mmCIF file of C-alpha atoms in Angstrom:
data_model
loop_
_atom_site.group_PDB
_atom_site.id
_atom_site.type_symbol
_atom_site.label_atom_id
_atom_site.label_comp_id
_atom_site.label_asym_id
_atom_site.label_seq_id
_atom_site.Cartn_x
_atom_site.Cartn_y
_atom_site.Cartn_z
ATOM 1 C CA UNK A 1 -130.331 41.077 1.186
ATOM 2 C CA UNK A 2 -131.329 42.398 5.009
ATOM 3 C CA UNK A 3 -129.568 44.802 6.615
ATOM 4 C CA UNK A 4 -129.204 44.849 10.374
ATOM 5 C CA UNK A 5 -130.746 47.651 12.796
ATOM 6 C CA UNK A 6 -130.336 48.344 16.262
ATOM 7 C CA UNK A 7 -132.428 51.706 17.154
ATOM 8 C CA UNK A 8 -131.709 53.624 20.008
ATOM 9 C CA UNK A 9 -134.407 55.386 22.274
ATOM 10 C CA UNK A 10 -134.286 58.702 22.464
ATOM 11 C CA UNK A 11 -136.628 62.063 21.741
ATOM 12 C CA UNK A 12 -136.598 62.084 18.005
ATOM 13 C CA UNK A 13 -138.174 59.499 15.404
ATOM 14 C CA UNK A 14 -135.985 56.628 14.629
ATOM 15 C CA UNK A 15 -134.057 57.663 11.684
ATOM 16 C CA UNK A 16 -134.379 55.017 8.880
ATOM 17 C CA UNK A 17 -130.394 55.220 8.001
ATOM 18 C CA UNK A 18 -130.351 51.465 6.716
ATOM 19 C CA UNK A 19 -127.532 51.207 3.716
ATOM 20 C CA UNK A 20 -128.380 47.837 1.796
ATOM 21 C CA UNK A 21 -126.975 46.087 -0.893
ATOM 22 C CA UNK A 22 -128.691 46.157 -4.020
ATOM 23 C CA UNK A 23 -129.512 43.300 -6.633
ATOM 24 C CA UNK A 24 -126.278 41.638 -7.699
ATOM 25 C CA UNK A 25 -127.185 42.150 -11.567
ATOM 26 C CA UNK A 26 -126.624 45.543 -10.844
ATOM 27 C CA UNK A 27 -122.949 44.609 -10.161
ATOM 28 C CA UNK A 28 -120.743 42.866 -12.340
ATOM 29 C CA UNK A 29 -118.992 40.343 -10.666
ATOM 30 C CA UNK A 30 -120.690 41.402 -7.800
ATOM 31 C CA UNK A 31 -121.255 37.966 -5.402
ATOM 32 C CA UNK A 32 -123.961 38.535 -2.916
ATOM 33 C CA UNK A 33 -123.521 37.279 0.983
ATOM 34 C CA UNK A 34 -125.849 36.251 2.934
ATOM 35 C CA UNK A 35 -123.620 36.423 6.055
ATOM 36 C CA UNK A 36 -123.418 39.643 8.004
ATOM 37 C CA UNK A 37 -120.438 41.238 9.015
ATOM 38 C CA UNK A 38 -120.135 42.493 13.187
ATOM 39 C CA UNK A 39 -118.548 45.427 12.662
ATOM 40 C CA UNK A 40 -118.786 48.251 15.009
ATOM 41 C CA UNK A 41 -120.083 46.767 18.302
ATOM 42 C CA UNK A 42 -120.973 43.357 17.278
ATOM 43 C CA UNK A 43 -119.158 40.506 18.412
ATOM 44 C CA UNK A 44 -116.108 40.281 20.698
ATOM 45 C CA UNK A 45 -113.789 37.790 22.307
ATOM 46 C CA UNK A 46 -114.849 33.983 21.876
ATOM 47 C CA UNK A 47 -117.137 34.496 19.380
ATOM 48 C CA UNK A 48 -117.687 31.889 17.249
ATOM 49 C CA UNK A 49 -118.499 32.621 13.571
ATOM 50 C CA UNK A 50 -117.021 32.395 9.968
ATOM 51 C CA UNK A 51 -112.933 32.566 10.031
ATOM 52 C CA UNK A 52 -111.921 33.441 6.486
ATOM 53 C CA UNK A 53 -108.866 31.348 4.758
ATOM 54 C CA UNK A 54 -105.547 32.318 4.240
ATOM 55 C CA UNK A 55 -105.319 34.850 1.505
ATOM 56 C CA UNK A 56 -103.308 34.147 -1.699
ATOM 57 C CA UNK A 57 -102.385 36.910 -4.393
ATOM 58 C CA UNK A 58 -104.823 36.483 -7.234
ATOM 59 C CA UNK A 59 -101.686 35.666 -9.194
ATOM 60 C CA UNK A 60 -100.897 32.651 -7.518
ATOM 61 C CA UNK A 61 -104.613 31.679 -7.670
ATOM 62 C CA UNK A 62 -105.028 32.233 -11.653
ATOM 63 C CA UNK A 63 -101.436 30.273 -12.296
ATOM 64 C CA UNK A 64 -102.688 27.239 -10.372
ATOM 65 C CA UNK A 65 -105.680 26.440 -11.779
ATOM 66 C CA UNK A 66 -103.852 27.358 -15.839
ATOM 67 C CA UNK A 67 -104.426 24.066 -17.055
ATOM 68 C CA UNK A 68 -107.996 23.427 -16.145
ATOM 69 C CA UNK A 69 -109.780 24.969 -19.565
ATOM 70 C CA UNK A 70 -113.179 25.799 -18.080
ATOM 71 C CA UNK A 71 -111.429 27.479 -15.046
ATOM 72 C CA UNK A 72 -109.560 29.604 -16.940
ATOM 73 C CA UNK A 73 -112.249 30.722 -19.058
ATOM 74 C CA UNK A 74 -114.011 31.570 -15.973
ATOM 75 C CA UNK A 75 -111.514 33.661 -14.601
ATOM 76 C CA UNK A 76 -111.013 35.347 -18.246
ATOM 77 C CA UNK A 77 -114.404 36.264 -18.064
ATOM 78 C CA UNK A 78 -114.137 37.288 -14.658
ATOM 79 C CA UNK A 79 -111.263 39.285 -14.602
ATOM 80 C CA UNK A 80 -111.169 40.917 -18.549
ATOM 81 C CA UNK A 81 -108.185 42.526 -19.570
ATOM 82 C CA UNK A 82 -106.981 42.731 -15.349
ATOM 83 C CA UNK A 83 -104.377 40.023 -15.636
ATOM 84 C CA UNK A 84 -101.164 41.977 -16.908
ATOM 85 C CA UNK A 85 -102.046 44.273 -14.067
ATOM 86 C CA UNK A 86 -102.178 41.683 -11.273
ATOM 87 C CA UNK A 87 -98.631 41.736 -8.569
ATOM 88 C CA UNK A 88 -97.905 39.313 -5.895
ATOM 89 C CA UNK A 89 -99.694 41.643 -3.397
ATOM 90 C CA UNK A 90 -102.437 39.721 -1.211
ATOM 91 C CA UNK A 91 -104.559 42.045 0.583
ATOM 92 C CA UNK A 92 -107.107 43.624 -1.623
ATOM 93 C CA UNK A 93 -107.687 47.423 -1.717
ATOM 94 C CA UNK A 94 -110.864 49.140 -1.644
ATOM 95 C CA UNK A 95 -111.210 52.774 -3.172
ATOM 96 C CA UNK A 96 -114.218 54.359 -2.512
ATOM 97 C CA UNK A 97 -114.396 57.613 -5.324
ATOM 98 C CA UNK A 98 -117.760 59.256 -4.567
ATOM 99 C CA UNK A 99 -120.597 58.735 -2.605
ATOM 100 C CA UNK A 100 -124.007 60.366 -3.411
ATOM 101 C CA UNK A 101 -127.543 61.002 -2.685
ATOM 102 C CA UNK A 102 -130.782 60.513 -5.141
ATOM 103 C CA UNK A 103 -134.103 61.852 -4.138
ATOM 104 C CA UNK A 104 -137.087 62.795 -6.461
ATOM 105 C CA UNK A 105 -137.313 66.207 -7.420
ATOM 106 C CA UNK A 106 -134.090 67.744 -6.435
ATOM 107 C CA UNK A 107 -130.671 66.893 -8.753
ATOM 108 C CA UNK A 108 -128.468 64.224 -8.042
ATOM 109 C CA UNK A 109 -125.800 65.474 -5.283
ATOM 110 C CA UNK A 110 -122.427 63.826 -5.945
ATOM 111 C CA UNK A 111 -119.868 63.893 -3.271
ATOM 112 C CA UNK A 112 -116.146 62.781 -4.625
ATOM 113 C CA UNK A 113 -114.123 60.674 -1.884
ATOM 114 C CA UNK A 114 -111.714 61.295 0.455
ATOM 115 C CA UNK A 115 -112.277 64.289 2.496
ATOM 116 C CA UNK A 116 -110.434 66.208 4.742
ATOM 117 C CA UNK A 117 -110.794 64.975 8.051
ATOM 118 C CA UNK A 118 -111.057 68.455 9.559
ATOM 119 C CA UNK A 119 -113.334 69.275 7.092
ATOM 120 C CA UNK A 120 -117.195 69.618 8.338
ATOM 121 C CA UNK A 121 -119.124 67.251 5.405
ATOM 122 C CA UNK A 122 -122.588 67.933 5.790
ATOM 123 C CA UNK A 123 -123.653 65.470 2.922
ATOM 124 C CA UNK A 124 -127.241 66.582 2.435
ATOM 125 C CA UNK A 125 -129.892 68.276 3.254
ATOM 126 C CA UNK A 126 -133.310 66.701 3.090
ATOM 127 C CA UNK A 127 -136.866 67.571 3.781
ATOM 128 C CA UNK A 128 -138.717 65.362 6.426
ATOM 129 C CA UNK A 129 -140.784 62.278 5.228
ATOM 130 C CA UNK A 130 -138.197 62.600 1.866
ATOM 131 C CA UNK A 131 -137.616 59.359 -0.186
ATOM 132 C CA UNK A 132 -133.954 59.389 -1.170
ATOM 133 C CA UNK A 133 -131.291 56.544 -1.873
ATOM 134 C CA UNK A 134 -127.198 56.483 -1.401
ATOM 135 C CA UNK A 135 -125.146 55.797 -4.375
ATOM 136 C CA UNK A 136 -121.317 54.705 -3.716
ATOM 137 C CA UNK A 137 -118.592 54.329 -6.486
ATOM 138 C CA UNK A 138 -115.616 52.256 -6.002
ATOM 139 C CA UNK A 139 -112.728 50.145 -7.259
ATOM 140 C CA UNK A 140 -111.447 46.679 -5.945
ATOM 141 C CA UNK A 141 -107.486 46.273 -6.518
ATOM 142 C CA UNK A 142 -105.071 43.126 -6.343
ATOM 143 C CA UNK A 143 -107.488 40.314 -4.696
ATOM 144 C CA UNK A 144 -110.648 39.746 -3.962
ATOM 145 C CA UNK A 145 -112.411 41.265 -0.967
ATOM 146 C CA UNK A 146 -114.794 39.317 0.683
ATOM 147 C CA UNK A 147 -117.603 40.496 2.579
ATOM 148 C CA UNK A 148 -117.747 43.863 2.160
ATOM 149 C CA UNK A 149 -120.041 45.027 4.899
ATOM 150 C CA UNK A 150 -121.212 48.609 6.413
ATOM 151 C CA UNK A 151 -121.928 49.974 9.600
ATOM 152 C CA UNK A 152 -123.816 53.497 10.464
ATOM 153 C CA UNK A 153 -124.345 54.919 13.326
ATOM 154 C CA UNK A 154 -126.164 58.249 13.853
ATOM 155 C CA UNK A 155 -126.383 60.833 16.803
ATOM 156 C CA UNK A 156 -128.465 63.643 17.304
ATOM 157 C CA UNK A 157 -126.494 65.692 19.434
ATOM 158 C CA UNK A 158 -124.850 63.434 22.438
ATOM 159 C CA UNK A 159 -127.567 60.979 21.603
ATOM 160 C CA UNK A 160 -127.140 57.788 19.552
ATOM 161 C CA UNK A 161 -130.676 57.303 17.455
ATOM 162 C CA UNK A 162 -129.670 54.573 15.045
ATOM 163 C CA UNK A 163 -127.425 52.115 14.375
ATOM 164 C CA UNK A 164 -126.962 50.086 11.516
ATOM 165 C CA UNK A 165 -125.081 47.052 9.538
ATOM 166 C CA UNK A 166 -125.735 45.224 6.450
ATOM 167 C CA UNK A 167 -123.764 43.185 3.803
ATOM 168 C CA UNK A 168 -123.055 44.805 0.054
ATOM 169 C CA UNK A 169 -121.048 41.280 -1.063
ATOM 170 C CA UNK A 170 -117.923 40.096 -2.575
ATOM 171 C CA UNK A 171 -116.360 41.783 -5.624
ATOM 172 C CA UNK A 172 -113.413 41.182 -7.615
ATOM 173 C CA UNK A 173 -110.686 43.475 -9.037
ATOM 174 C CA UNK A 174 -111.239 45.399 -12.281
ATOM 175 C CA UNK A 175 -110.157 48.655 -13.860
ATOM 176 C CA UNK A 176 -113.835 50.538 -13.822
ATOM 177 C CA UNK A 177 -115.781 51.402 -10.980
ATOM 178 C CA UNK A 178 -118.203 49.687 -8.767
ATOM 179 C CA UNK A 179 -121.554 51.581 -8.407
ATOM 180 C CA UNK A 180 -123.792 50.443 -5.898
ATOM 181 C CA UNK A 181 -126.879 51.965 -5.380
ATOM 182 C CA UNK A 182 -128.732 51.448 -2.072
ATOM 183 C CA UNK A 183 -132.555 50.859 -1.345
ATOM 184 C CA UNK A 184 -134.810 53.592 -0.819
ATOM 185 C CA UNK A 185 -135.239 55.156 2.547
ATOM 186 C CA UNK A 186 -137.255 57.471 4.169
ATOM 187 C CA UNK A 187 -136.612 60.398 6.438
ATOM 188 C CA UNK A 188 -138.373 60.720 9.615
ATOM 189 C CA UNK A 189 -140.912 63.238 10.072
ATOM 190 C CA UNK A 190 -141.886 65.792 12.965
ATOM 191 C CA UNK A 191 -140.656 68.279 14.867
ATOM 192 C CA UNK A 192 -138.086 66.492 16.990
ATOM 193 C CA UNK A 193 -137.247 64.432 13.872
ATOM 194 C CA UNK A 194 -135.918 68.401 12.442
ATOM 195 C CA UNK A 195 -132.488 69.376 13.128
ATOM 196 C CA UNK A 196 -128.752 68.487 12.470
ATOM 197 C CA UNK A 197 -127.411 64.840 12.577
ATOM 198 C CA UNK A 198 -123.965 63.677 13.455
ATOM 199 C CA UNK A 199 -123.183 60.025 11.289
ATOM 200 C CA UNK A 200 -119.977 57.371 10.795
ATOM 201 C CA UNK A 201 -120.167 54.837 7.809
ATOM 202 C CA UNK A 202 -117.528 52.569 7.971
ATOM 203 C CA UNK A 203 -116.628 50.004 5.571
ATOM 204 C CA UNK A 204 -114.928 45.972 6.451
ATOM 205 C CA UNK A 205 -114.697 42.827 4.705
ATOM 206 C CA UNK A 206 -114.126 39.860 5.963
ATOM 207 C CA UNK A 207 -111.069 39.918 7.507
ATOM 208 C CA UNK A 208 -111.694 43.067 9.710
ATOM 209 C CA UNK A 209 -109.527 45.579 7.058
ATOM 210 C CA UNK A 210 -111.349 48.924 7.076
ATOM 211 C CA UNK A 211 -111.844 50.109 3.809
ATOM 212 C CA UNK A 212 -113.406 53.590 4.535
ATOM 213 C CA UNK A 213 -114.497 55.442 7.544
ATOM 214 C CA UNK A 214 -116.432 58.337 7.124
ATOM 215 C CA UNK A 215 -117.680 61.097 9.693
ATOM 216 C CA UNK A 216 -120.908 63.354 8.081
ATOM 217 C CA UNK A 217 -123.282 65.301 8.912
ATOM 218 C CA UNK A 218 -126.796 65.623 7.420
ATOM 219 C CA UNK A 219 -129.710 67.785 7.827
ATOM 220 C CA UNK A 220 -133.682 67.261 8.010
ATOM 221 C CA UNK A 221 -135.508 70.099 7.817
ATOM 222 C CA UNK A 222 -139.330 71.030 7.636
ATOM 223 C CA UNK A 223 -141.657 70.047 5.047
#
């Protein structure tokens, strides 16, 4: 799975800021895309693309198909204990718990979701040409979401130096938490590549709901 980038020219290194999906095995009941979402800045009035169906509780789904024995099995399987807990409501609800940052030689920094808004997160602090990888926890409620994509976008004071977008999948609803780490990136290195970094990472499926938005702030600083 690919993610997306759109670098912007400026003084400092490119930032390598790509958030990608990682192997579906990873994931249980994880369902890899291969299409990529437009959020933030892609796409806009009569563009043509993938227009998702109409949604239908996951109730309504699992009664329909209750006489079709391999179906049923399949959504046993897929689902677990879930299907007391299931209500007639359609949309399905993404709850992001924690997102975190792994990089050798230096603990695992865990950052538990939502913040305040007015609070300044400054999510880590990283020395340049550092190897590190984002970890995100969450849970998937009532339905199906489809196409859970990212955007990030990064500034460096007024000046955007990356964008970018890539595709984590489709999940279903269950009771224990997604964790999905990303693939390892690198940060840049230099002296204009040192300083304080403004960043949004915003969450959509399919159907445009935003699932998360996050502002943060990170920090690159000499070897």
């Amino acid at each position: 799975m690919e993610s997306e980038r759109v670098e912007a020219a400026g003084p400092s290194a490119p930032m390598e800021m790509a958030v990608e999906g990682d192997d579906a095995s990873e994931v249980e009941g994880a369902v890899e895309d291969d299409e990529e979402s437009d959020i933030d800045g892609g796409g806009g009035e009569g563009d043509v693309g993938f227009v998702p169906g109409p949604l239908i509780p996951l109730k309504e789904q699992i009664e329909k198909d209750k006489d079709d024995e391999s179906l049923r099995r399949w959504k046993e399987k897929l689902l677990g204990s879930l299907e007391g807990d299931l209500n007639d409501q359609m949309e399905p609800e993404v709850t992001f718990h924690s997102i975190g940052i792994i990089s050798e030689g230096r603990a695992e920094v865990d950052t538990p979701l939502p913040v305040d808004e007015n609070q300044n997160l400054l999510l880590f602090t990283l020395r340049e040409g550092a190897q590190y990888r984002l970890k995100l926890a969450f849970i998937v409620r009532h339905n199906i979401v489809s196409g859970l994509a990212y955007s990030n976008m990064v500034w460096k004071g007024s000046l955007q130096v990356d964008q970018s977008r890539g595709m984590l999948g489709t999940f279903a609803p269950q009771k224990e938490p997604y964790v999905h780490t990303l693939d390892e990136e690198t940060t840049p290195s230099g002296a204009l590549a040192r300083g304080i970094y403004k960043a949004k990472l915003k969450f959509e499926d399919d159907d445009r709901r935003c699932h998360l938005e996050l502002n943060y702030s990170f920090e690159i600083k000499k070897r």
